[in-house]
Amino acid sequence: MEHQEGERGTRTRVREADGQRLRSLALAALLLALTGIGVSVAAAARTAENAAARSRGAFKLAAMQAQANLGLEVQRDTDLLAGIAAFIQESPRYRPAEFRRWAADTRAVARYPELIAMAATESAPRPGTCPVTTLAGQPTAMRYATLAQHSICHGKGVVALSTQDPNIVDFGLSLGGIRFLGQSVAVYRTATPPATAAGRRRAFIGWATIAVDPATLLGEARRNLAGLGLALTTTIDRRLTFTSGTLAHNAVWRARLAGDLTETVTGTVQGSSIFADGSALAALAGGSVVSVLLALTLFLLGTGRARAMRIVADKTGELAFHALHDSLTGLANRVLVMDRIGHALARCGRGGPPVAVLFVDLDGFKNVNDTFGHSAGDELLRTVGARLDRLIRDTDTVGRIGGDEFVVVLEPDGGGPGPELVAARVLATLAQPVTLAGDIEVRLTASIGIAVGCNLDTEELLRDADLALYAAKRAGKSRYVVFEDAMQAAIADRLGLELDLGRALDHNQLYLVYQPTFRLDGLQVSAVEALVRWQHPTRGLVAPDVFIPIAEESGLILEIGRWVAAQACMQAAAWRSRGLEISIAVNISGRQLDEPGFVQDVRAILGSAGLEPAALTLEITETSLMRDPEQVAVRLHELRDLGVRIAIDDFGTGYSSLAYLRELPVDALKIDRSFVSGPASSGDSAALVNTLVALGRTLQIETLGEGIEDESQLQRLLDANCELGQGFLLARPAPAEQIEALLVGSAGTEPVDPNEDGIPTS
Ligand code: C2E
Ligand code: MG
Ligand code: MG
């Protein structure tokens, strides 16, 4: 009886304990479900916020694009204006027919769809008349009004002097139902506009004027930017606003363009509510469902041991998978890739065919990450991974071994396509645009290095593919390159050169030669340019075209450039102390210009050499100018404040706009020698030289022709009225002593040819 009582008591306790366990299990499951749902809500809110941020980012990007487009349109128009001004200056006594012919030659109507009228107006115009060349027959009803300083031809609208420059007039007009924007520039007989109003009136020879249709201008700027609205406002005297596109919006971007023009870009961006974004909703729903399922699993786990064992087994498999695969793309990771290569190499060692490895690297992936954020970058990597995976056969392996680096291992069974064919296919699939975050379309290219081998180890094969990849990047990206033994040697060679260059300064292997530049009328020396040379202990003389790029890539250029400038300034100061009034030009690399302390360095170098700033010209290549135009502009103005002169080197090889140049404190343009003596120096280039010289004059910038090698080239520059020249015909680069002899000896006579450059001239 007692025993029975005891048994019943135990059973009751067991049942109670079971009930207790079930209750706490249920409670834990409920808590888990609730926490999961809470986390899902937070994640969804974040997703929505991210989507909104992305949408704002995309709008900002598009708005900046629109701004850049419009800025470019306005610049193009300003360039045309400069062209008309140059025409007037070249032929002040032109007849209307000549202007019309010039207008036809420049094909302005076809090239500037926004152009309504362009005009070259004469000096001393009679009131009530206006010799305007109009295009498309409108607007003809222009007449003169007198402004504070000049007469100008205009209609009934608003005309005012530009706030920035007394020689430029911006106007917005509404005339006979046609609304247009215009700009006029005063043209003077003298190269520089006289300082006083009376002087200006005397030297004035005419106005160059253009009138453009704002609707076309804005339409062009909005091309490919559907969904944006654009407004252009001039605030000269009276406010005039021109618009294009839908202006319904919840986002606005405003920017000042040149002069008095303000651009407003409007558009619609996504809000940050969870319900505004599909993926946020999906995250919420998905997260909640998963939480509930997890809670259920926990509950069932607690109630079924067999089930638990099965789940443990699944998890173990999952862990094994994770150990060998990349979590982002699901592709093989480095460990598995190396393993596969190792096996293939082993089979090859036993008499199988050689193994091919493709090292794939995306070009410009960092930009995507920086511009659109890491989640967009991840999405891109997943897409790339999936595309590669689809492309290869089941027996081949594709893996991700780092950031944006993918590796394809081709199984050497002899049957499949060769590695180069696979590489070509990879380039083609990756070139397809990728849509990120639903609406950002990006286009990427890839570079591929291929290595094929048998009797080497895994690391070596991968390293060869990597070297080939490096070669592909250097050759201009977006291509594949197959590894060759010579690559190893070339890279070792370059590395050796870089190491030697690091020691060159300390071992006094660098020295300067100087090449004079000349005023072309009278052929007197105007300045000398310092050019660096490297006397290598075993290789002999190394040309700057070879070692300057290495110095730039490695950063050594900063030290070398500082040394060159100091050396050149000291030499110039020494010459000047001996009574030779010579100024010196020094080449400056873009890397140096980027340095925050650059201006300070120049000031210190001038100070310790005792050279006045005006005797130093810094030559900056046009290409390095274009790398970061805004930053460069700031730097150049600082240099100008210091008092040094600035020349643009190798001009014509870059794509800088003349309107941009006008904003910069530039004293001289050195027209690249390819236009003067290069293979392309005939025909078109000759015309280009004429244009560059004429426009240089309009912008009041001296022009210098580089690389004059024979009399006919010299004559062509003289015909174009180019002021300055440099080249082997006039004088070769030479050591300081020879230049000094030339400076002392010349004093206005024909230059002697020092001819001691030491660099082969072919
Ligand atoms: P650059 O500044 O345009 O210098 C003019 C180059 O043209 C010099 O070559 C000069 O020797 C060459 N040259 C002059 N007249 C003629 C000619 O009639 N025909 C031909 N074919 N060539 C002519 P160099 O000395 O080999 O310098 C090449 C470039 O290396 C320079 O071009 C400049 O960009 C760079 N460089 C030279 N020294 C320095 C330096 O100290 N610092 C930096 N950053 N770059 C330098
Ligand atoms: Mg130069
Ligand atoms: Mg040059």
Tab-separated table of C-alpha atoms and ligand atoms in Angstrom, residues 515 529 531-533 544-545 548 564 587 589 619 649-650 673 706-709 727-728 733, ligand 1:
chain	number	residue	atom	x	y	z
A	515	GLN	CA	67.057	73.150	-72.873
A	529	GLU	CA	63.780	74.111	-69.040
A	531	LEU	CA	65.280	68.083	-67.600
A	532	VAL	CA	66.423	65.292	-65.319
A	533	ARG	CA	68.800	62.493	-66.384
A	544	PRO	CA	63.075	60.180	-68.088
A	545	ASP	CA	60.266	58.612	-70.116
A	548	ILE	CA	59.676	59.130	-64.297
A	564	VAL	CA	65.184	68.820	-59.318
A	587	ASN	CA	58.492	69.932	-64.738
A	589	SER	CA	54.353	65.678	-61.754
A	619	GLU	CA	55.284	72.995	-66.067
A	649	ASP	CA	52.927	71.026	-70.770
A	650	ASP	CA	52.140	68.604	-73.606
A	673	ARG	CA	55.432	68.079	-80.056
A	706	GLU	CA	57.440	71.999	-78.592
A	707	GLY	CA	59.785	69.768	-80.587
A	708	ILE	CA	60.729	71.983	-83.550
A	709	GLU	CA	63.053	69.816	-85.611
A	727	GLY	CA	63.249	72.020	-80.155
A	728	PHE	CA	66.353	70.324	-81.428
A	733	PRO	CA	69.199	69.945	-73.880
B	1	C2E	P1	58.685	67.603	-71.584
B	1	C2E	O1	58.535	68.364	-70.337
B	1	C2E	O2	57.674	67.828	-72.639
B	1	C2E	O3	60.137	67.939	-72.107
B	1	C2E	C1	60.469	68.078	-73.406
B	1	C2E	C2	61.028	66.810	-73.949
B	1	C2E	O4	61.111	66.913	-75.353
B	1	C2E	C3	62.464	66.517	-73.473
B	1	C2E	O5	62.619	65.117	-73.409
B	1	C2E	C4	63.277	67.075	-74.614
B	1	C2E	O6	64.546	66.510	-74.694
B	1	C2E	C5	62.426	66.673	-75.779
B	1	C2E	N1	62.655	67.498	-76.949
B	1	C2E	C6	62.963	68.798	-77.002
B	1	C2E	N2	63.067	69.208	-78.280
B	1	C2E	C7	62.799	68.146	-79.065
B	1	C2E	C8	62.743	67.933	-80.499
B	1	C2E	O7	62.965	68.813	-81.300
B	1	C2E	N3	62.413	66.691	-80.924
B	1	C2E	C9	62.178	65.672	-80.054
B	1	C2E	N4	61.865	64.471	-80.541
B	1	C2E	N5	62.217	65.836	-78.708
B	1	C2E	C10	62.523	67.071	-78.222
B	1	C2E	P2	63.190	64.387	-72.176
B	1	C2E	O8	64.277	65.193	-71.546
B	1	C2E	O9	63.472	62.994	-72.578
B	1	C2E	O10	61.981	64.414	-71.164
B	1	C2E	C11	60.822	63.708	-71.430
B	1	C2E	C12	59.755	64.046	-70.452
B	1	C2E	O11	60.097	63.568	-69.146
B	1	C2E	C13	59.540	65.538	-70.284
B	1	C2E	O12	58.724	66.024	-71.296
B	1	C2E	C14	58.885	65.583	-68.936
B	1	C2E	O13	57.523	65.318	-69.040
B	1	C2E	C15	59.550	64.428	-68.208
B	1	C2E	N6	60.598	64.992	-67.327
B	1	C2E	C16	61.870	65.338	-67.586
B	1	C2E	N7	62.464	65.830	-66.481
B	1	C2E	C17	61.539	65.827	-65.511
B	1	C2E	C18	61.522	66.215	-64.118
B	1	C2E	O14	62.496	66.710	-63.556
B	1	C2E	N8	60.364	66.022	-63.438
B	1	C2E	C19	59.246	65.491	-64.017
B	1	C2E	N9	58.142	65.343	-63.276
B	1	C2E	N10	59.220	65.129	-65.300
B	1	C2E	C20	60.351	65.294	-66.046
